[in-house]
Amino acid sequence: MTASSRPVRVRIAPSPTGDPHVGTAYIALFNYVFAKQQGGKFILRIEDTDQSRARADSEQMIFDALRWVGLSWDEGPDVGGPFGPYRQSERKAIYAAHAQQLIDRGKAYRCFCTGERLAAVRAAKLAAKDSFLGYDRHCRAVERAESDARAAAGEAHVVRLIVPDGQVVVRDRLRGEVTFDLAQIDDQVLLKSDGMPTYHLANVVDDHLMEITHVIRAEEWISSTPKHVLLYQAFGWDEPAWHHMPLLRNNDKSKISKRKNPVSINYYRDAGILPHALLNFLGLMGWSFGDDREKFTLPEMVEAFTWDRISLGGPVFALDKLTWLNEKYIHELSNDELADALIAWRLRKDYLAQLVPLVRQRIKRLDDFVPATTYFFAGDLDYADVAAELGIPEVAPADVAKGLLGYVDRIEAREGWDHAGLEAEARAWCEALGWKAKHAFMLLRLVVTGRKASPPLFETMAVLGKELTRRRLRQAAELIGKRA
RNA sequence: GGCCCCAUAGUCUAGCGGUCUAGGACGUCGCCCUCUCACGGCGAAAACAAGGGUUCAAGUCCCUUUGGGGUCACCA
């Protein structure tokens, strides 16, 4: 049976390395819609083969965020299914066995080169202005017996794919036939020296074993697709049908990134975007309904979906239209539903309970509470009233802006979001910059709260949450940067 | 830089050779509605990147150029 005649099975395969990304929701949407329309299955698989980048809380945030927007999966790490496990770190033995199979078939080989040698080869090629910077295939020459012996002796190695000469044609449903010259392609590492597979191996093995029929992923993957095709061929398996969706973009058309856009699904949630509005908006990115409809539900999209209506120009993820759609969705709610939505958003007791200890000493009457806590409920702040104070004495605005972004980088690199950590980071940060804590903290306070007086700064940030805090810091940095 | 993808207004898009003096939406601006502000209604400005072909006919097909993007890791 060819891949296209089997029951439809698609997957979203996020890597748990940080915040749940809008790009993940975007690609998940198209996978989901296609699966539902075809009466197929939508699978969630966690690609956690990079032990150094995996974050403990990230996987759960991905589950929560995807469910929040309204996309649920038929099989996955948390719901199980007949093709598990669905977490790649739990499938290590499977990949090792498949890598071995490739070695035995003469399709792959062990490479004992050190990182230093690889770097030296690369540097030499760079110096010689060689257009191909890949591995020089040095270890292809190692005899099988020697290779086995060295591996048995415990010598560190990776397993590489033998990329043959010739060309590979990728048949992409959205782009037609795309031809790649294999001379451009590196002998790809399949198994890392820690025994974990790379994306390429794990992805192909899992997609095959999980009987994935249609690979729907972002365009950034298209140039590694020939490697995947080669792997299917090496194993003697049928390829899935390839679909490379356009990439979501920043305003400047570059691939969407957290430096230039709020990219975490949690940001949109915290900023008061309704999940259906977000999903609807994502459906407008690269796809159109067919009539002039722009507001539609998930089931409507499932019914109307066709690949023929995908447009390949990378859509700029611009918030204006999302906000407009969100407004439409809000107006459509009944008073009761809207009240519930507000409660679910931030007017929850558990959220208020976090605010109370911060402001209780600062209010004289209950009616002081709301005016005292507005910035805990706002999205973006208006700095007009404090603009004059937004800075550091003796420091140029451009440097203040840069400094602020430096703090963002620090807090993003941290795993948790607690006030002690935020404070420790802030102290290290202003010391590194040579800024007085007194000045630096006032700057942060103004940015985060829009006021000169507030509850303890880092506790405020802790309660406000990562997304809103980070957004305000970036917005303020941009504002200050413009003055330079 | 090599390879690959893409190209209609500021943005999201419709357009799959003639019905395009290029349609819709967001945003912007104006007017109306109105006790205010929104909502809503009406209207305006705003685009086929350039140059070659093919064709009776090109936004639509082909080529080149330009522009943008992605990718070239023991990250995914």
PDB file of N, CA, C and O in Angstrom, chain A residues 345-374:
ATOM      1  N   TRP A 345      -9.931  34.604  32.707  1.00  0.00           N
ATOM      2  CA  TRP A 345      -8.697  35.258  32.281  1.00  0.00           C
ATOM      3  C   TRP A 345      -7.878  35.751  33.479  1.00  0.00           C
ATOM      4  O   TRP A 345      -6.849  35.176  33.820  1.00  0.00           O
ATOM      5  N   ARG A 346      -8.332  36.784  34.151  1.00  0.00           N
ATOM      6  CA  ARG A 346      -7.533  37.300  35.255  1.00  0.00           C
ATOM      7  C   ARG A 346      -8.363  37.677  36.481  1.00  0.00           C
ATOM      8  O   ARG A 346      -7.808  38.039  37.498  1.00  0.00           O
ATOM      9  N   LEU A 347      -9.651  37.612  36.342  1.00  0.00           N
ATOM     10  CA  LEU A 347     -10.461  37.983  37.500  1.00  0.00           C
ATOM     11  C   LEU A 347     -10.774  36.750  38.336  1.00  0.00           C
ATOM     12  O   LEU A 347     -11.876  36.583  38.838  1.00  0.00           O
ATOM     13  N   ARG A 348      -9.778  35.927  38.444  1.00  0.00           N
ATOM     14  CA  ARG A 348      -9.916  34.705  39.217  1.00  0.00           C
ATOM     15  C   ARG A 348      -9.477  34.950  40.648  1.00  0.00           C
ATOM     16  O   ARG A 348      -8.594  35.773  40.901  1.00  0.00           O
ATOM     17  N   LYS A 349     -10.044  34.185  41.541  1.00  0.00           N
ATOM     18  CA  LYS A 349      -9.651  34.361  42.930  1.00  0.00           C
ATOM     19  C   LYS A 349      -8.167  34.053  43.141  1.00  0.00           C
ATOM     20  O   LYS A 349      -7.477  34.746  43.889  1.00  0.00           O
ATOM     21  N   ASP A 350      -7.674  33.032  42.470  1.00  0.00           N
ATOM     22  CA  ASP A 350      -6.269  32.688  42.711  1.00  0.00           C
ATOM     23  C   ASP A 350      -5.324  33.780  42.217  1.00  0.00           C
ATOM     24  O   ASP A 350      -4.225  33.948  42.742  1.00  0.00           O
ATOM     25  N   TYR A 351      -5.759  34.517  41.209  1.00  0.00           N
ATOM     26  CA  TYR A 351      -4.911  35.629  40.749  1.00  0.00           C
ATOM     27  C   TYR A 351      -5.024  36.809  41.717  1.00  0.00           C
ATOM     28  O   TYR A 351      -4.023  37.391  42.133  1.00  0.00           O
ATOM     29  N   LEU A 352      -6.246  37.129  42.088  1.00  0.00           N
ATOM     30  CA  LEU A 352      -6.437  38.218  43.056  1.00  0.00           C
ATOM     31  C   LEU A 352      -5.695  37.920  44.355  1.00  0.00           C
ATOM     32  O   LEU A 352      -5.101  38.806  44.970  1.00  0.00           O
ATOM     33  N   ALA A 353      -5.689  36.658  44.718  1.00  0.00           N
ATOM     34  CA  ALA A 353      -5.034  36.271  45.967  1.00  0.00           C
ATOM     35  C   ALA A 353      -3.526  36.520  45.904  1.00  0.00           C
ATOM     36  O   ALA A 353      -2.882  36.733  46.925  1.00  0.00           O
ATOM     37  N   GLN A 354      -2.971  36.499  44.701  1.00  0.00           N
ATOM     38  CA  GLN A 354      -1.546  36.801  44.568  1.00  0.00           C
ATOM     39  C   GLN A 354      -1.294  38.301  44.669  1.00  0.00           C
ATOM     40  O   GLN A 354      -0.220  38.732  45.056  1.00  0.00           O
ATOM     41  N   LEU A 355      -2.313  39.076  44.286  1.00  0.00           N
ATOM     42  CA  LEU A 355      -2.178  40.530  44.311  1.00  0.00           C
ATOM     43  C   LEU A 355      -2.335  41.077  45.730  1.00  0.00           C
ATOM     44  O   LEU A 355      -1.659  42.036  46.121  1.00  0.00           O
ATOM     45  N   VAL A 356      -3.217  40.468  46.470  1.00  0.00           N
ATOM     46  CA  VAL A 356      -3.569  40.979  47.791  1.00  0.00           C
ATOM     47  C   VAL A 356      -2.361  41.214  48.708  1.00  0.00           C
ATOM     48  O   VAL A 356      -2.194  42.308  49.247  1.00  0.00           O
ATOM     49  N   PRO A 357      -1.483  40.217  48.863  1.00  0.00           N
ATOM     50  CA  PRO A 357      -0.347  40.479  49.759  1.00  0.00           C
ATOM     51  C   PRO A 357       0.551  41.616  49.277  1.00  0.00           C
ATOM     52  O   PRO A 357       1.221  42.257  50.084  1.00  0.00           O
ATOM     53  N   LEU A 358       0.550  41.857  47.989  1.00  0.00           N
ATOM     54  CA  LEU A 358       1.416  42.908  47.460  1.00  0.00           C
ATOM     55  C   LEU A 358       0.860  44.305  47.715  1.00  0.00           C
ATOM     56  O   LEU A 358       1.612  45.267  47.847  1.00  0.00           O
ATOM     57  N   VAL A 359      -0.458  44.423  47.740  1.00  0.00           N
ATOM     58  CA  VAL A 359      -1.016  45.775  47.840  1.00  0.00           C
ATOM     59  C   VAL A 359      -1.745  46.068  49.155  1.00  0.00           C
ATOM     60  O   VAL A 359      -2.137  47.215  49.401  1.00  0.00           O
ATOM     61  N   ARG A 360      -1.929  45.082  49.997  1.00  0.00           N
ATOM     62  CA  ARG A 360      -2.772  45.284  51.175  1.00  0.00           C
ATOM     63  C   ARG A 360      -2.309  46.442  52.062  1.00  0.00           C
ATOM     64  O   ARG A 360      -3.123  47.179  52.612  1.00  0.00           O
ATOM     65  N   GLN A 361      -0.991  46.593  52.220  1.00  0.00           N
ATOM     66  CA  GLN A 361      -0.493  47.701  53.040  1.00  0.00           C
ATOM     67  C   GLN A 361      -0.594  49.038  52.330  1.00  0.00           C
ATOM     68  O   GLN A 361      -0.310  50.078  52.897  1.00  0.00           O
ATOM     69  N   ARG A 362      -0.915  48.972  51.069  1.00  0.00           N
ATOM     70  CA  ARG A 362      -0.914  50.203  50.274  1.00  0.00           C
ATOM     71  C   ARG A 362      -2.320  50.718  49.971  1.00  0.00           C
ATOM     72  O   ARG A 362      -2.477  51.655  49.207  1.00  0.00           O
ATOM     73  N   ILE A 363      -3.320  50.042  50.545  1.00  0.00           N
ATOM     74  CA  ILE A 363      -4.681  50.541  50.322  1.00  0.00           C
ATOM     75  C   ILE A 363      -5.340  50.863  51.659  1.00  0.00           C
ATOM     76  O   ILE A 363      -5.088  50.195  52.665  1.00  0.00           O
ATOM     77  N   LYS A 364      -6.154  51.924  51.621  1.00  0.00           N
ATOM     78  CA  LYS A 364      -6.831  52.356  52.841  1.00  0.00           C
ATOM     79  C   LYS A 364      -8.277  51.927  52.864  1.00  0.00           C
ATOM     80  O   LYS A 364      -8.901  51.788  53.907  1.00  0.00           O
ATOM     81  N   ARG A 365      -8.803  51.798  51.663  1.00  0.00           N
ATOM     82  CA  ARG A 365     -10.190  51.361  51.525  1.00  0.00           C
ATOM     83  C   ARG A 365     -10.238  50.322  50.414  1.00  0.00           C
ATOM     84  O   ARG A 365      -9.345  50.270  49.578  1.00  0.00           O
ATOM     85  N   LEU A 366     -11.267  49.530  50.411  1.00  0.00           N
ATOM     86  CA  LEU A 366     -11.359  48.495  49.376  1.00  0.00           C
ATOM     87  C   LEU A 366     -11.355  49.111  47.982  1.00  0.00           C
ATOM     88  O   LEU A 366     -10.833  48.537  47.042  1.00  0.00           O
ATOM     89  N   ASP A 367     -11.932  50.293  47.898  1.00  0.00           N
ATOM     90  CA  ASP A 367     -12.027  50.887  46.563  1.00  0.00           C
ATOM     91  C   ASP A 367     -10.691  51.422  46.060  1.00  0.00           C
ATOM     92  O   ASP A 367     -10.591  51.902  44.947  1.00  0.00           O
ATOM     93  N   ASP A 368      -9.654  51.330  46.883  1.00  0.00           N
ATOM     94  CA  ASP A 368      -8.323  51.685  46.387  1.00  0.00           C
ATOM     95  C   ASP A 368      -7.726  50.544  45.560  1.00  0.00           C
ATOM     96  O   ASP A 368      -6.775  50.738  44.816  1.00  0.00           O
ATOM     97  N   PHE A 369      -8.267  49.382  45.745  1.00  0.00           N
ATOM     98  CA  PHE A 369      -7.642  48.196  45.158  1.00  0.00           C
ATOM     99  C   PHE A 369      -7.534  48.264  43.637  1.00  0.00           C
ATOM    100  O   PHE A 369      -6.477  48.041  43.061  1.00  0.00           O
ATOM    101  N   VAL A 370      -8.637  48.573  43.003  1.00  0.00           N
ATOM    102  CA  VAL A 370      -8.623  48.568  41.537  1.00  0.00           C
ATOM    103  C   VAL A 370      -7.643  49.598  40.966  1.00  0.00           C
ATOM    104  O   VAL A 370      -6.779  49.256  40.147  1.00  0.00           O
ATOM    105  N   PRO A 371      -7.706  50.850  41.415  1.00  0.00           N
ATOM    106  CA  PRO A 371      -6.729  51.805  40.892  1.00  0.00           C
ATOM    107  C   PRO A 371      -5.283  51.410  41.227  1.00  0.00           C
ATOM    108  O   PRO A 371      -4.358  51.720  40.460  1.00  0.00           O
ATOM    109  N   ALA A 372      -5.088  50.705  42.327  1.00  0.00           N
ATOM    110  CA  ALA A 372      -3.719  50.359  42.726  1.00  0.00           C
ATOM    111  C   ALA A 372      -3.150  49.196  41.911  1.00  0.00           C
ATOM    112  O   ALA A 372      -1.945  48.935  41.956  1.00  0.00           O
ATOM    113  N   THR A 373      -3.993  48.500  41.202  1.00  0.00           N
ATOM    114  CA  THR A 373      -3.516  47.272  40.548  1.00  0.00           C
ATOM    115  C   THR A 373      -3.749  47.243  39.037  1.00  0.00           C
ATOM    116  O   THR A 373      -3.677  46.178  38.421  1.00  0.00           O
ATOM    117  N   THR A 374      -4.007  48.398  38.450  1.00  0.00           N
ATOM    118  CA  THR A 374      -4.364  48.388  37.017  1.00  0.00           C
ATOM    119  C   THR A 374      -3.330  47.684  36.150  1.00  0.00           C
ATOM    120  O   THR A 374      -3.683  46.972  35.213  1.00  0.00           O
TER     121      THR A 374
END
